[in-house]
PDB file of C-alpha atoms in Angstrom:
ATOM      1  CA  UNK A   1      -3.956  -0.735  -1.585  1.00  0.00           C
ATOM      2  CA  UNK A   2      -5.489  -2.153   1.558  1.00  0.00           C
ATOM      3  CA  UNK A   3      -5.962   1.289   3.194  1.00  0.00           C
ATOM      4  CA  UNK A   4      -7.683   2.597   0.053  1.00  0.00           C
ATOM      5  CA  UNK A   5     -10.192  -0.257   0.245  1.00  0.00           C
ATOM      6  CA  UNK A   6     -11.014   0.558   3.881  1.00  0.00           C
ATOM      7  CA  UNK A   7     -11.405   4.227   3.013  1.00  0.00           C
ATOM      8  CA  UNK A   8     -13.958   3.412   0.315  1.00  0.00           C
ATOM      9  CA  UNK A   9     -15.853   1.078   2.633  1.00  0.00           C
ATOM     10  CA  UNK A  10     -15.920   3.803   5.304  1.00  0.00           C
ATOM     11  CA  UNK A  11     -17.346   6.317   2.839  1.00  0.00           C
ATOM     12  CA  UNK A  12     -19.983   3.803   1.744  1.00  0.00           C
ATOM     13  CA  UNK A  13     -20.933   3.068   5.356  1.00  0.00           C
ATOM     14  CA  UNK A  14     -21.255   6.763   6.182  1.00  0.00           C
ATOM     15  CA  UNK A  15     -23.367   7.304   3.053  1.00  0.00           C
ATOM     16  CA  UNK A  16     -25.670   4.405   3.951  1.00  0.00           C
ATOM     17  CA  UNK A  17     -26.175   5.747   7.459  1.00  0.00           C
ATOM     18  CA  UNK A  18     -27.058   9.172   6.071  1.00  0.00           C
ATOM     19  CA  UNK A  19     -30.002   7.785   4.132  1.00  0.00           C
ATOM     20  CA  UNK A  20     -31.730   6.660   7.335  1.00  0.00           C
ATOM     21  CA  UNK A  21     -32.233  10.240   8.553  1.00  0.00           C
ATOM     22  CA  UNK A  22     -34.516  12.917   7.156  1.00  0.00           C
ATOM     23  CA  UNK A  23     -32.860  15.199   4.658  1.00  0.00           C
ATOM     24  CA  UNK A  24     -31.807  18.510   6.092  1.00  0.00           C
ATOM     25  CA  UNK A  25     -32.814  21.774   4.522  1.00  0.00           C
ATOM     26  CA  UNK A  26     -32.728  25.428   5.384  1.00  0.00           C
ATOM     27  CA  UNK A  27     -34.769  26.069   8.548  1.00  0.00           C
ATOM     28  CA  UNK A  28     -37.486  28.695   8.313  1.00  0.00           C
ATOM     29  CA  UNK A  29     -37.548  31.431  10.944  1.00  0.00           C
ATOM     30  CA  UNK A  30     -40.409  31.086  13.410  1.00  0.00           C
ATOM     31  CA  UNK A  31     -43.481  33.303  13.019  1.00  0.00           C
ATOM     32  CA  UNK A  32     -42.100  35.296  10.075  1.00  0.00           C
ATOM     33  CA  UNK A  33     -43.567  35.166   6.577  1.00  0.00           C
ATOM     34  CA  UNK A  34     -40.790  33.942   4.282  1.00  0.00           C
ATOM     35  CA  UNK A  35     -40.755  33.326   0.541  1.00  0.00           C
ATOM     36  CA  UNK A  36     -39.602  29.806  -0.322  1.00  0.00           C
ATOM     37  CA  UNK A  37     -39.555  28.810  -3.971  1.00  0.00           C
ATOM     38  CA  UNK A  38     -41.721  31.830  -4.778  1.00  0.00           C
ATOM     39  CA  UNK A  39     -44.372  30.796  -2.218  1.00  0.00           C
ATOM     40  CA  UNK A  40     -45.128  32.851   0.882  1.00  0.00           C
ATOM     41  CA  UNK A  41     -44.686  30.441   3.791  1.00  0.00           C
ATOM     42  CA  UNK A  42     -44.812  30.690   7.593  1.00  0.00           C
ATOM     43  CA  UNK A  43     -43.524  28.250  10.186  1.00  0.00           C
ATOM     44  CA  UNK A  44     -45.545  28.768  13.384  1.00  0.00           C
ATOM     45  CA  UNK A  45     -48.014  27.125  15.754  1.00  0.00           C
ATOM     46  CA  UNK A  46     -46.234  27.212  19.088  1.00  0.00           C
ATOM     47  CA  UNK A  47     -47.670  29.053  22.090  1.00  0.00           C
ATOM     48  CA  UNK A  48     -49.557  32.290  21.574  1.00  0.00           C
ATOM     49  CA  UNK A  49     -48.158  32.673  18.027  1.00  0.00           C
ATOM     50  CA  UNK A  50     -50.880  30.351  16.759  1.00  0.00           C
ATOM     51  CA  UNK A  51     -53.452  33.025  17.671  1.00  0.00           C
ATOM     52  CA  UNK A  52     -51.881  35.667  15.411  1.00  0.00           C
ATOM     53  CA  UNK A  53     -54.723  37.056  13.244  1.00  0.00           C
ATOM     54  CA  UNK A  54     -52.359  37.343  10.239  1.00  0.00           C
ATOM     55  CA  UNK A  55     -52.372  33.558   9.842  1.00  0.00           C
ATOM     56  CA  UNK A  56     -56.039  33.507   8.756  1.00  0.00           C
ATOM     57  CA  UNK A  57     -54.980  35.139   5.455  1.00  0.00           C
ATOM     58  CA  UNK A  58     -53.128  31.947   4.435  1.00  0.00           C
ATOM     59  CA  UNK A  59     -55.335  29.571   2.441  1.00  0.00           C
ATOM     60  CA  UNK A  60     -53.454  26.460   3.631  1.00  0.00           C
ATOM     61  CA  UNK A  61     -52.614  25.478   7.213  1.00  0.00           C
ATOM     62  CA  UNK A  62     -50.689  22.227   7.606  1.00  0.00           C
ATOM     63  CA  UNK A  63     -50.566  20.782  11.120  1.00  0.00           C
ATOM     64  CA  UNK A  64     -48.289  18.011  12.394  1.00  0.00           C
ATOM     65  CA  UNK A  65     -49.627  15.735  15.140  1.00  0.00           C
ATOM     66  CA  UNK A  66     -49.003  12.436  16.919  1.00  0.00           C
ATOM     67  CA  UNK A  67     -51.298   9.410  17.290  1.00  0.00           C
ATOM     68  CA  UNK A  68     -53.245  11.203  20.061  1.00  0.00           C
ATOM     69  CA  UNK A  69     -53.836  14.270  17.827  1.00  0.00           C
ATOM     70  CA  UNK A  70     -51.424  16.390  19.885  1.00  0.00           C
ATOM     71  CA  UNK A  71     -49.243  18.861  18.015  1.00  0.00           C
ATOM     72  CA  UNK A  72     -45.693  17.805  17.150  1.00  0.00           C
ATOM     73  CA  UNK A  73     -43.060  20.425  16.396  1.00  0.00           C
ATOM     74  CA  UNK A  74     -40.075  19.966  14.105  1.00  0.00           C
ATOM     75  CA  UNK A  75     -40.510  18.590  10.595  1.00  0.00           C
ATOM     76  CA  UNK A  76     -38.661  18.396   7.307  1.00  0.00           C
ATOM     77  CA  UNK A  77     -41.176  19.479   4.655  1.00  0.00           C
ATOM     78  CA  UNK A  78     -41.428  19.027   0.884  1.00  0.00           C
ATOM     79  CA  UNK A  79     -44.155  20.790  -1.084  1.00  0.00           C
ATOM     80  CA  UNK A  80     -44.801  19.812  -4.692  1.00  0.00           C
ATOM     81  CA  UNK A  81     -47.329  20.719  -7.335  1.00  0.00           C
ATOM     82  CA  UNK A  82     -47.635  20.335 -11.079  1.00  0.00           C
ATOM     83  CA  UNK A  83     -45.158  17.468 -11.042  1.00  0.00           C
ATOM     84  CA  UNK A  84     -42.270  19.416  -9.516  1.00  0.00           C
ATOM     85  CA  UNK A  85     -40.866  20.228  -6.091  1.00  0.00           C
ATOM     86  CA  UNK A  86     -41.847  23.765  -5.133  1.00  0.00           C
ATOM     87  CA  UNK A  87     -40.276  24.108  -1.679  1.00  0.00           C
ATOM     88  CA  UNK A  88     -38.125  22.122   0.736  1.00  0.00           C
ATOM     89  CA  UNK A  89     -37.381  23.347   4.253  1.00  0.00           C
ATOM     90  CA  UNK A  90     -37.283  22.503   7.955  1.00  0.00           C
ATOM     91  CA  UNK A  91     -39.864  23.948  10.337  1.00  0.00           C
ATOM     92  CA  UNK A  92     -39.402  23.863  14.105  1.00  0.00           C
ATOM     93  CA  UNK A  93     -43.080  24.692  14.679  1.00  0.00           C
ATOM     94  CA  UNK A  94     -46.183  22.508  14.574  1.00  0.00           C
ATOM     95  CA  UNK A  95     -47.842  24.423  11.699  1.00  0.00           C
ATOM     96  CA  UNK A  96     -46.822  25.485   8.210  1.00  0.00           C
ATOM     97  CA  UNK A  97     -48.896  28.089   6.390  1.00  0.00           C
ATOM     98  CA  UNK A  98     -48.870  28.603   2.612  1.00  0.00           C
ATOM     99  CA  UNK A  99     -50.256  31.219   0.249  1.00  0.00           C
ATOM    100  CA  UNK A 100     -50.913  29.081  -2.817  1.00  0.00           C
ATOM    101  CA  UNK A 101     -52.866  29.586  -6.005  1.00  0.00           C
ATOM    102  CA  UNK A 102     -55.487  27.165  -7.238  1.00  0.00           C
ATOM    103  CA  UNK A 103     -54.296  23.687  -8.117  1.00  0.00           C
ATOM    104  CA  UNK A 104     -53.503  20.358  -6.523  1.00  0.00           C
ATOM    105  CA  UNK A 105     -50.525  20.098  -4.208  1.00  0.00           C
ATOM    106  CA  UNK A 106     -48.761  17.372  -2.263  1.00  0.00           C
ATOM    107  CA  UNK A 107     -46.969  17.859   1.013  1.00  0.00           C
ATOM    108  CA  UNK A 108     -44.716  15.263   2.603  1.00  0.00           C
ATOM    109  CA  UNK A 109     -43.050  15.534   5.981  1.00  0.00           C
ATOM    110  CA  UNK A 110     -40.768  13.626   8.300  1.00  0.00           C
ATOM    111  CA  UNK A 111     -39.999  14.468  11.914  1.00  0.00           C
ATOM    112  CA  UNK A 112     -36.587  15.951  12.528  1.00  0.00           C
ATOM    113  CA  UNK A 113     -36.032  14.192  15.874  1.00  0.00           C
ATOM    114  CA  UNK A 114     -37.955  10.963  15.160  1.00  0.00           C
ATOM    115  CA  UNK A 115     -36.709   9.338  11.938  1.00  0.00           C
ATOM    116  CA  UNK A 116     -38.406   6.120  13.098  1.00  0.00           C
ATOM    117  CA  UNK A 117     -41.797   7.814  12.521  1.00  0.00           C
ATOM    118  CA  UNK A 118     -41.259   7.660   8.761  1.00  0.00           C
ATOM    119  CA  UNK A 119     -42.599  10.046   6.161  1.00  0.00           C
ATOM    120  CA  UNK A 120     -46.248  11.025   5.845  1.00  0.00           C
ATOM    121  CA  UNK A 121     -47.953  12.939   3.067  1.00  0.00           C
ATOM    122  CA  UNK A 122     -51.220  14.547   2.033  1.00  0.00           C
ATOM    123  CA  UNK A 123     -52.700  15.884  -1.189  1.00  0.00           C
ATOM    124  CA  UNK A 124     -54.842  19.014  -1.091  1.00  0.00           C
ATOM    125  CA  UNK A 125     -56.227  21.955  -3.052  1.00  0.00           C
ATOM    126  CA  UNK A 126     -56.851  25.447  -1.658  1.00  0.00           C
ATOM    127  CA  UNK A 127     -60.486  26.401  -1.056  1.00  0.00           C
ATOM    128  CA  UNK A 128     -62.043  29.212  -3.147  1.00  0.00           C
ATOM    129  CA  UNK A 129     -62.110  31.246   0.090  1.00  0.00           C
ATOM    130  CA  UNK A 130     -61.153  30.651   3.693  1.00  0.00           C
ATOM    131  CA  UNK A 131     -58.493  28.342   5.047  1.00  0.00           C
ATOM    132  CA  UNK A 132     -58.064  24.621   4.420  1.00  0.00           C
ATOM    133  CA  UNK A 133     -56.672  22.647   7.371  1.00  0.00           C
ATOM    134  CA  UNK A 134     -54.400  19.760   6.335  1.00  0.00           C
ATOM    135  CA  UNK A 135     -53.361  17.393   9.135  1.00  0.00           C
ATOM    136  CA  UNK A 136     -50.340  15.137   8.836  1.00  0.00           C
ATOM    137  CA  UNK A 137     -50.504  12.620  11.648  1.00  0.00           C
ATOM    138  CA  UNK A 138     -47.530  10.477  12.639  1.00  0.00           C
ATOM    139  CA  UNK A 139     -48.267   7.096  14.259  1.00  0.00           C
ATOM    140  CA  UNK A 140     -46.243   7.759  17.390  1.00  0.00           C
ATOM    141  CA  UNK A 141     -47.364   7.956  20.985  1.00  0.00           C
ATOM    142  CA  UNK A 142     -46.666  11.039  23.070  1.00  0.00           C
ATOM    143  CA  UNK A 143     -43.505  10.923  25.112  1.00  0.00           C
ATOM    144  CA  UNK A 144     -44.208  10.383  28.739  1.00  0.00           C
TER     145      UNK A 144
END
């Protein structure tokens, strides 16, 4: 009996620890358009890849940055719209691009290597034409 009790407590402790970290999801490949939940999505924004002219065709560009407005790479991302989750994934880049139809969307993100930074979110709608820039800024200082 006693060993069963310890086993249950161990499982509970492991479960409690798991909730402190960002949820993991399938990572997107870098710099490759990928369909996630029926939405064309790109994880990019590192080095010369951010200059790729293909990225201008995406109506939404989400950027992750720190308190000094410097790019941060590596986020767990949730996109929702119309009251339901549309896509959940991990991106090792500093940008996420979406091809979305008209409507109001919410994006939330947490940093994969900095769970202490918490989760940040933004609500946005695509522009009738052009690209909307959505910045999610985490209140952390750059690492020195």
